Amino acid sequence: YPEHLLNERATLCIPAESYNNISVGAIAENFEQFDRFINITPFREFPSYYSRRFHLNKNHTFFNNYNNNVHLTKPDLIYAGGDYNILIDDISTAGITILSNNPAIAYTKSVGTSFSTPLIANLAAKIIKNYPELKSQSVKSLLINNSYIPKFGDLFKSREIRSEIVSGKGIPDSYYSIFSDENNISMILEDSILPKRIKSYPIHLPAYLLEVGREQSLLEFSLTLCFSFDPELNNQLTYCPLNISFGVFKNLPLQSESELSLNGSKAELLLLKQDVRWSEYYYWKNKLLSNTQKISFTIPKRIIRRDDNTFKLAIKCQLHKLLPAYMEDKYNTNHNFSLAISIKENSYKGKHSNMLYNEMIAINNLEVINELEAEIELEN
């Protein structure tokens, strides 16, 4: 472990490589005692020995600094599935406990992504139960946006075995994938966009943030864009025929939706932070595009003050540059997308303001969907 991932038999199988679905890998977590000296997998949050890796070889000479896409990974998420111990056929200690189909045995142990997947599906079902109006890509974006990558240390330091080919976007947080709290708010933007168009949306930040004591890394942002598409099955390069991407920019007006620029200037000159660029930079023609993009960053108080407590989200859409001309009419239509946005206020000297959620609701045009549902049920 993890050299076994180099074996071609460790790659994902059909249909797990499909971009429109959620592909799930396993971690060694079994919700019970874990002995890292007996189990094959070193730690409970690490991908399980049997969990499979991305089918594309990112070390191939095709992928270079120009056309490599950091967002193009599979599986999308990883979750608990149990593990084998050093005696590879033994799952009695590290397996995950499940209900038995044997009437004589109440519970048994087993391992597999077949258990990780329904656990992720359970989280998705809870999101849908709380917010039934959300689209499927919104559910996907919430799960990915509120996930984290385990700290692998030097385990995947080899270029040949990189962690993202087996961990994807990480492990979803079972609470924040579904709920917000006073200091951490999750929002969903659902809209559609035409190719060769750009749209912008203002996000207002509360005035009280300028009065808190913390100066650096005051707010943590995490944003995930997901969209469905009709794949081009006869061409690997244009399998995803769309580049829908997003950026976070200064509070400036959008002069035209027909130009891929903001306020008459190149968008790169108007970034909120110079290290936070378009989520997917598409210039080189032979680049594989991704329909799942996630970025995370922090901003200090001075940037909030500089931009008058407002920043702009921008969404742009382009067709793949290698898409055959006769196929363009098929995709010259509105394409739905979902953007999950999480904003967290970091504490100052161990204390939070406990004001972020209510203040964000008050100053932005937001609908609290679960409260809306409750009101409808009361009226009925």
PDB file of C-alpha atoms in Angstrom, residues 109-327:
ATOM      1  CA  LYS A 109     -18.961  -8.005   8.698  1.00  0.00           C
ATOM      2  CA  SER A 110     -18.044  -7.169   5.148  1.00  0.00           C
ATOM      3  CA  VAL A 111     -16.077  -4.616   3.118  1.00  0.00           C
ATOM      4  CA  GLY A 112     -16.539  -2.793  -0.154  1.00  0.00           C
ATOM      5  CA  THR A 113     -17.494   0.355  -2.032  1.00  0.00           C
ATOM      6  CA  SER A 114     -20.921  -1.308  -2.128  1.00  0.00           C
ATOM      7  CA  PHE A 115     -21.290  -0.032   1.447  1.00  0.00           C
ATOM      8  CA  SER A 116     -19.645   3.352   0.887  1.00  0.00           C
ATOM      9  CA  THR A 117     -22.084   4.149  -1.924  1.00  0.00           C
ATOM     10  CA  PRO A 118     -25.346   3.680   0.031  1.00  0.00           C
ATOM     11  CA  LEU A 119     -23.900   5.702   2.915  1.00  0.00           C
ATOM     12  CA  ILE A 120     -23.260   8.586   0.490  1.00  0.00           C
ATOM     13  CA  ALA A 121     -26.735   8.006  -0.974  1.00  0.00           C
ATOM     14  CA  ASN A 122     -28.100   8.346   2.555  1.00  0.00           C
ATOM     15  CA  LEU A 123     -26.502  11.792   2.870  1.00  0.00           C
ATOM     16  CA  ALA A 124     -27.952  12.740  -0.521  1.00  0.00           C
ATOM     17  CA  ALA A 125     -31.387  11.525   0.601  1.00  0.00           C
ATOM     18  CA  LYS A 126     -31.175  13.712   3.714  1.00  0.00           C
ATOM     19  CA  ILE A 127     -30.372  16.741   1.547  1.00  0.00           C
ATOM     20  CA  ILE A 128     -33.352  15.986  -0.715  1.00  0.00           C
ATOM     21  CA  LYS A 129     -35.623  15.437   2.303  1.00  0.00           C
ATOM     22  CA  ASN A 130     -34.691  18.825   3.744  1.00  0.00           C
ATOM     23  CA  TYR A 131     -34.581  20.670   0.412  1.00  0.00           C
ATOM     24  CA  PRO A 132     -36.849  18.814  -2.061  1.00  0.00           C
ATOM     25  CA  GLU A 133     -36.767  21.641  -4.619  1.00  0.00           C
ATOM     26  CA  LEU A 134     -33.040  21.266  -5.291  1.00  0.00           C
ATOM     27  CA  LYS A 135     -31.839  19.739  -8.552  1.00  0.00           C
ATOM     28  CA  SER A 136     -29.670  16.646  -8.590  1.00  0.00           C
ATOM     29  CA  GLN A 137     -26.513  18.582  -9.502  1.00  0.00           C
ATOM     30  CA  SER A 138     -27.147  20.848  -6.506  1.00  0.00           C
ATOM     31  CA  VAL A 139     -27.115  17.793  -4.250  1.00  0.00           C
ATOM     32  CA  LYS A 140     -23.840  16.697  -5.827  1.00  0.00           C
ATOM     33  CA  SER A 141     -22.308  20.161  -5.433  1.00  0.00           C
ATOM     34  CA  LEU A 142     -23.307  20.340  -1.744  1.00  0.00           C
ATOM     35  CA  LEU A 143     -21.724  16.971  -0.976  1.00  0.00           C
ATOM     36  CA  ILE A 144     -18.480  17.836  -2.774  1.00  0.00           C
ATOM     37  CA  ASN A 145     -18.327  21.410  -1.500  1.00  0.00           C
ATOM     38  CA  ASN A 146     -18.494  20.249   2.113  1.00  0.00           C
ATOM     39  CA  SER A 147     -15.891  17.507   1.783  1.00  0.00           C
ATOM     40  CA  TYR A 148     -12.283  17.433   2.955  1.00  0.00           C
ATOM     41  CA  ILE A 149      -9.103  15.654   1.846  1.00  0.00           C
ATOM     42  CA  PRO A 150      -7.401  13.554   4.554  1.00  0.00           C
ATOM     43  CA  LYS A 151      -3.840  14.502   5.468  1.00  0.00           C
ATOM     44  CA  PHE A 152      -1.756  11.829   3.785  1.00  0.00           C
ATOM     45  CA  GLY A 153       1.682  13.103   4.784  1.00  0.00           C
ATOM     46  CA  ASP A 154       4.370  11.618   2.507  1.00  0.00           C
ATOM     47  CA  LEU A 155       2.358   8.527   1.582  1.00  0.00           C
ATOM     48  CA  PHE A 156       1.550   9.784  -1.922  1.00  0.00           C
ATOM     49  CA  LYS A 157       4.695  11.838  -2.489  1.00  0.00           C
ATOM     50  CA  SER A 158       5.543   9.830  -5.608  1.00  0.00           C
ATOM     51  CA  ARG A 159       4.458  11.508  -8.850  1.00  0.00           C
ATOM     52  CA  GLU A 160       3.323   8.108 -10.104  1.00  0.00           C
ATOM     53  CA  ILE A 161       0.838   7.683  -7.259  1.00  0.00           C
ATOM     54  CA  ARG A 162      -0.913  10.957  -6.519  1.00  0.00           C
ATOM     55  CA  SER A 163      -3.576  11.084  -3.833  1.00  0.00           C
ATOM     56  CA  GLU A 164      -6.293  12.685  -5.976  1.00  0.00           C
ATOM     57  CA  ILE A 165      -6.514   9.661  -8.289  1.00  0.00           C
ATOM     58  CA  VAL A 166      -7.948   7.620  -5.428  1.00  0.00           C
ATOM     59  CA  SER A 167      -9.407  10.189  -2.998  1.00  0.00           C
ATOM     60  CA  GLY A 168     -11.156  12.514  -5.481  1.00  0.00           C
ATOM     61  CA  LYS A 169     -12.699  15.502  -3.709  1.00  0.00           C
ATOM     62  CA  GLY A 170     -12.501  13.730  -0.333  1.00  0.00           C
ATOM     63  CA  ILE A 171     -14.846  12.772   2.489  1.00  0.00           C
ATOM     64  CA  PRO A 172     -18.144  14.690   2.813  1.00  0.00           C
ATOM     65  CA  ASP A 173     -18.996  16.243   6.168  1.00  0.00           C
ATOM     66  CA  SER A 174     -22.205  14.570   7.321  1.00  0.00           C
ATOM     67  CA  TYR A 175     -23.439  17.744   9.075  1.00  0.00           C
ATOM     68  CA  TYR A 176     -22.389  20.677   6.899  1.00  0.00           C
ATOM     69  CA  SER A 177     -23.418  18.871   3.708  1.00  0.00           C
ATOM     70  CA  ILE A 178     -26.994  19.322   4.957  1.00  0.00           C
ATOM     71  CA  PHE A 179     -27.081  22.192   7.450  1.00  0.00           C
ATOM     72  CA  SER A 180     -25.672  25.637   8.178  1.00  0.00           C
ATOM     73  CA  ASP A 181     -25.052  27.184  11.586  1.00  0.00           C
ATOM     74  CA  GLU A 182     -24.541  30.669  13.047  1.00  0.00           C
ATOM     75  CA  ASN A 183     -20.961  30.939  11.742  1.00  0.00           C
ATOM     76  CA  ASN A 184     -21.106  28.799   8.612  1.00  0.00           C
ATOM     77  CA  ILE A 185     -23.634  29.362   5.834  1.00  0.00           C
ATOM     78  CA  SER A 186     -24.160  27.238   2.724  1.00  0.00           C
ATOM     79  CA  MET A 187     -25.949  28.673  -0.317  1.00  0.00           C
ATOM     80  CA  ILE A 188     -26.966  27.247  -3.681  1.00  0.00           C
ATOM     81  CA  LEU A 189     -27.122  29.170  -6.943  1.00  0.00           C
ATOM     82  CA  GLU A 190     -29.177  27.421  -9.636  1.00  0.00           C
ATOM     83  CA  ASP A 191     -29.356  29.008 -13.081  1.00  0.00           C
ATOM     84  CA  SER A 192     -28.679  28.370 -16.772  1.00  0.00           C
ATOM     85  CA  ILE A 193     -26.332  29.950 -19.287  1.00  0.00           C
ATOM     86  CA  LEU A 194     -25.792  30.016 -23.050  1.00  0.00           C
ATOM     87  CA  PRO A 195     -22.418  29.390 -24.737  1.00  0.00           C
ATOM     88  CA  LYS A 196     -20.347  32.554 -25.358  1.00  0.00           C
ATOM     89  CA  ARG A 197     -22.085  34.257 -22.437  1.00  0.00           C
ATOM     90  CA  ILE A 198     -21.045  35.435 -18.990  1.00  0.00           C
ATOM     91  CA  LYS A 199     -23.255  36.208 -15.987  1.00  0.00           C
ATOM     92  CA  SER A 200     -22.459  37.834 -12.656  1.00  0.00           C
ATOM     93  CA  TYR A 201     -24.109  37.699  -9.244  1.00  0.00           C
ATOM     94  CA  PRO A 202     -23.402  39.957  -6.237  1.00  0.00           C
ATOM     95  CA  ILE A 203     -22.706  38.499  -2.799  1.00  0.00           C
ATOM     96  CA  HIS A 204     -22.947  41.024   0.045  1.00  0.00           C
ATOM     97  CA  LEU A 205     -21.008  40.571   3.281  1.00  0.00           C
ATOM     98  CA  PRO A 206     -22.220  41.884   6.676  1.00  0.00           C
ATOM     99  CA  ALA A 207     -20.919  45.237   7.934  1.00  0.00           C
ATOM    100  CA  TYR A 208     -20.172  43.809  11.393  1.00  0.00           C
ATOM    101  CA  LEU A 209     -17.201  41.886   9.920  1.00  0.00           C
ATOM    102  CA  LEU A 210     -15.240  45.156   9.801  1.00  0.00           C
ATOM    103  CA  GLU A 211     -15.569  45.449  13.583  1.00  0.00           C
ATOM    104  CA  VAL A 212     -14.359  41.980  14.610  1.00  0.00           C
ATOM    105  CA  GLY A 213     -10.815  41.636  15.909  1.00  0.00           C
ATOM    106  CA  ARG A 214      -9.480  39.094  13.427  1.00  0.00           C
ATOM    107  CA  GLU A 215      -7.550  40.609  10.500  1.00  0.00           C
ATOM    108  CA  GLN A 216      -6.192  37.643   8.514  1.00  0.00           C
ATOM    109  CA  SER A 217      -8.199  34.715   7.118  1.00  0.00           C
ATOM    110  CA  LEU A 218     -11.378  36.216   8.496  1.00  0.00           C
ATOM    111  CA  LEU A 219     -13.643  34.296   6.115  1.00  0.00           C
ATOM    112  CA  GLU A 220     -13.184  30.893   4.505  1.00  0.00           C
ATOM    113  CA  PHE A 221     -14.836  30.347   1.142  1.00  0.00           C
ATOM    114  CA  SER A 222     -15.536  27.053  -0.574  1.00  0.00           C
ATOM    115  CA  LEU A 223     -17.327  26.949  -3.942  1.00  0.00           C
ATOM    116  CA  THR A 224     -18.254  23.961  -6.105  1.00  0.00           C
ATOM    117  CA  LEU A 225     -19.803  24.069  -9.570  1.00  0.00           C
ATOM    118  CA  CYS A 226     -21.583  21.040 -11.052  1.00  0.00           C
ATOM    119  CA  PHE A 227     -23.526  20.679 -14.281  1.00  0.00           C
ATOM    120  CA  SER A 228     -24.932  17.875 -16.419  1.00  0.00           C
ATOM    121  CA  PHE A 229     -24.262  17.540 -20.125  1.00  0.00           C
ATOM    122  CA  ASP A 230     -24.954  15.283 -23.089  1.00  0.00           C
ATOM    123  CA  PRO A 231     -21.558  13.630 -23.658  1.00  0.00           C
ATOM    124  CA  GLU A 232     -19.798  13.270 -26.986  1.00  0.00           C
ATOM    125  CA  LEU A 233     -19.213   9.540 -26.886  1.00  0.00           C
ATOM    126  CA  ASN A 234     -17.098   9.248 -30.035  1.00  0.00           C
ATOM    127  CA  ASN A 235     -14.347  11.640 -28.932  1.00  0.00           C
ATOM    128  CA  GLN A 236     -12.415  11.383 -25.673  1.00  0.00           C
ATOM    129  CA  LEU A 237     -11.218  14.993 -25.855  1.00  0.00           C
ATOM    130  CA  THR A 238     -14.711  16.450 -26.315  1.00  0.00           C
ATOM    131  CA  TYR A 239     -16.526  13.938 -24.115  1.00  0.00           C
ATOM    132  CA  CYS A 240     -17.380  16.975 -21.975  1.00  0.00           C
ATOM    133  CA  PRO A 241     -18.208  19.483 -24.740  1.00  0.00           C
ATOM    134  CA  LEU A 242     -18.708  22.467 -22.415  1.00  0.00           C
ATOM    135  CA  ASN A 243     -16.523  24.734 -20.367  1.00  0.00           C
ATOM    136  CA  ILE A 244     -18.760  26.239 -17.702  1.00  0.00           C
ATOM    137  CA  SER A 245     -16.546  27.810 -15.057  1.00  0.00           C
ATOM    138  CA  PHE A 246     -16.746  30.451 -12.345  1.00  0.00           C
ATOM    139  CA  GLY A 247     -14.604  33.113 -10.752  1.00  0.00           C
ATOM    140  CA  VAL A 248     -14.724  35.489  -7.803  1.00  0.00           C
ATOM    141  CA  PHE A 249     -14.159  39.129  -8.717  1.00  0.00           C
ATOM    142  CA  LYS A 250     -14.177  42.669  -7.439  1.00  0.00           C
ATOM    143  CA  ASN A 251     -17.500  44.483  -7.197  1.00  0.00           C
ATOM    144  CA  LEU A 252     -17.697  45.871 -10.722  1.00  0.00           C
ATOM    145  CA  PRO A 253     -20.651  45.882 -13.161  1.00  0.00           C
ATOM    146  CA  LEU A 254     -21.007  43.455 -16.032  1.00  0.00           C
ATOM    147  CA  GLN A 255     -21.240  45.542 -19.197  1.00  0.00           C
ATOM    148  CA  SER A 256     -22.309  42.818 -21.613  1.00  0.00           C
ATOM    149  CA  GLU A 257     -23.384  39.187 -21.345  1.00  0.00           C
ATOM    150  CA  SER A 258     -22.055  38.536 -24.843  1.00  0.00           C
ATOM    151  CA  GLU A 259     -18.420  39.244 -23.952  1.00  0.00           C
ATOM    152  CA  LEU A 260     -16.210  36.983 -21.855  1.00  0.00           C
ATOM    153  CA  SER A 261     -14.902  39.957 -19.907  1.00  0.00           C
ATOM    154  CA  LEU A 262     -15.990  42.105 -16.990  1.00  0.00           C
ATOM    155  CA  ASN A 263     -16.427  45.879 -17.137  1.00  0.00           C
ATOM    156  CA  GLY A 264     -14.643  46.026 -20.482  1.00  0.00           C
ATOM    157  CA  SER A 265     -11.456  44.560 -19.029  1.00  0.00           C
ATOM    158  CA  LYS A 266      -9.954  41.108 -19.009  1.00  0.00           C
ATOM    159  CA  ALA A 267     -11.413  39.279 -16.040  1.00  0.00           C
ATOM    160  CA  GLU A 268      -7.945  38.320 -14.806  1.00  0.00           C
ATOM    161  CA  LEU A 269      -7.295  41.990 -13.946  1.00  0.00           C
ATOM    162  CA  LEU A 270     -10.366  42.141 -11.711  1.00  0.00           C
ATOM    163  CA  LEU A 271      -9.818  39.137  -9.472  1.00  0.00           C
ATOM    164  CA  LEU A 272     -10.817  39.432  -5.844  1.00  0.00           C
ATOM    165  CA  LYS A 273      -7.454  37.818  -5.013  1.00  0.00           C
ATOM    166  CA  GLN A 274      -4.645  37.239  -7.489  1.00  0.00           C
ATOM    167  CA  ASP A 275      -4.281  33.607  -6.420  1.00  0.00           C
ATOM    168  CA  VAL A 276      -8.004  32.883  -6.971  1.00  0.00           C
ATOM    169  CA  ARG A 277      -8.638  32.652 -10.706  1.00  0.00           C
ATOM    170  CA  TRP A 278     -11.254  31.078 -12.969  1.00  0.00           C
ATOM    171  CA  SER A 279     -12.092  27.672 -11.578  1.00  0.00           C
ATOM    172  CA  GLU A 280     -11.228  26.027 -14.904  1.00  0.00           C
ATOM    173  CA  TYR A 281      -8.832  27.913 -17.171  1.00  0.00           C
ATOM    174  CA  TYR A 282      -9.509  26.892 -20.772  1.00  0.00           C
ATOM    175  CA  TYR A 283      -7.103  28.098 -23.446  1.00  0.00           C
ATOM    176  CA  TRP A 284      -5.346  25.052 -24.913  1.00  0.00           C
ATOM    177  CA  LYS A 285      -7.605  23.218 -27.359  1.00  0.00           C
ATOM    178  CA  ASN A 286      -6.651  19.654 -26.451  1.00  0.00           C
ATOM    179  CA  LYS A 287      -7.731  19.894 -22.833  1.00  0.00           C
ATOM    180  CA  LEU A 288     -10.198  17.496 -21.219  1.00  0.00           C
ATOM    181  CA  LEU A 289     -12.858  19.561 -19.463  1.00  0.00           C
ATOM    182  CA  SER A 290     -14.596  18.799 -16.182  1.00  0.00           C
ATOM    183  CA  ASN A 291     -18.190  19.354 -15.090  1.00  0.00           C
ATOM    184  CA  THR A 292     -17.215  19.384 -11.399  1.00  0.00           C
ATOM    185  CA  GLN A 293     -14.970  22.190 -10.143  1.00  0.00           C
ATOM    186  CA  LYS A 294     -14.129  23.173  -6.584  1.00  0.00           C
ATOM    187  CA  ILE A 295     -11.999  26.019  -5.205  1.00  0.00           C
ATOM    188  CA  SER A 296     -11.354  27.125  -1.622  1.00  0.00           C
ATOM    189  CA  PHE A 297      -9.641  30.238  -0.267  1.00  0.00           C
ATOM    190  CA  THR A 298      -9.616  32.692   2.628  1.00  0.00           C
ATOM    191  CA  ILE A 299      -9.892  36.475   2.569  1.00  0.00           C
ATOM    192  CA  PRO A 300      -8.606  38.998   5.133  1.00  0.00           C
ATOM    193  CA  LYS A 301     -10.568  41.932   6.490  1.00  0.00           C
ATOM    194  CA  ARG A 302      -8.720  44.437   4.269  1.00  0.00           C
ATOM    195  CA  ILE A 303     -10.196  42.901   1.090  1.00  0.00           C
ATOM    196  CA  ILE A 304     -13.705  43.041   2.547  1.00  0.00           C
ATOM    197  CA  ARG A 305     -13.150  46.710   3.345  1.00  0.00           C
ATOM    198  CA  ARG A 306     -11.540  47.450  -0.033  1.00  0.00           C
ATOM    199  CA  ASP A 307     -14.533  46.129  -1.976  1.00  0.00           C
ATOM    200  CA  ASP A 308     -17.250  47.681   0.210  1.00  0.00           C
ATOM    201  CA  ASN A 309     -18.376  44.332   1.614  1.00  0.00           C
ATOM    202  CA  THR A 310     -19.432  43.010  -1.801  1.00  0.00           C
ATOM    203  CA  PHE A 311     -17.885  40.714  -4.363  1.00  0.00           C
ATOM    204  CA  LYS A 312     -19.115  39.314  -7.665  1.00  0.00           C
ATOM    205  CA  LEU A 313     -19.486  35.720  -8.746  1.00  0.00           C
ATOM    206  CA  ALA A 314     -19.062  35.329 -12.491  1.00  0.00           C
ATOM    207  CA  ILE A 315     -20.126  32.307 -14.553  1.00  0.00           C
ATOM    208  CA  LYS A 316     -18.984  31.852 -18.151  1.00  0.00           C
ATOM    209  CA  CYS A 317     -19.770  29.238 -20.795  1.00  0.00           C
ATOM    210  CA  GLN A 318     -17.822  28.130 -23.867  1.00  0.00           C
ATOM    211  CA  LEU A 319     -18.043  25.197 -26.238  1.00  0.00           C
ATOM    212  CA  HIS A 320     -15.038  22.894 -26.484  1.00  0.00           C
ATOM    213  CA  LYS A 321     -12.711  24.280 -29.152  1.00  0.00           C
ATOM    214  CA  LEU A 322     -12.364  20.863 -30.803  1.00  0.00           C
ATOM    215  CA  LEU A 323     -16.103  20.255 -31.003  1.00  0.00           C
ATOM    216  CA  PRO A 324     -16.973  19.613 -34.694  1.00  0.00           C
ATOM    217  CA  ALA A 325     -18.879  22.474 -36.326  1.00  0.00           C
ATOM    218  CA  TYR A 326     -21.827  20.250 -37.180  1.00  0.00           C
ATOM    219  CA  MET A 327     -22.270  19.491 -33.455  1.00  0.00           C
TER     220      MET A 327
END
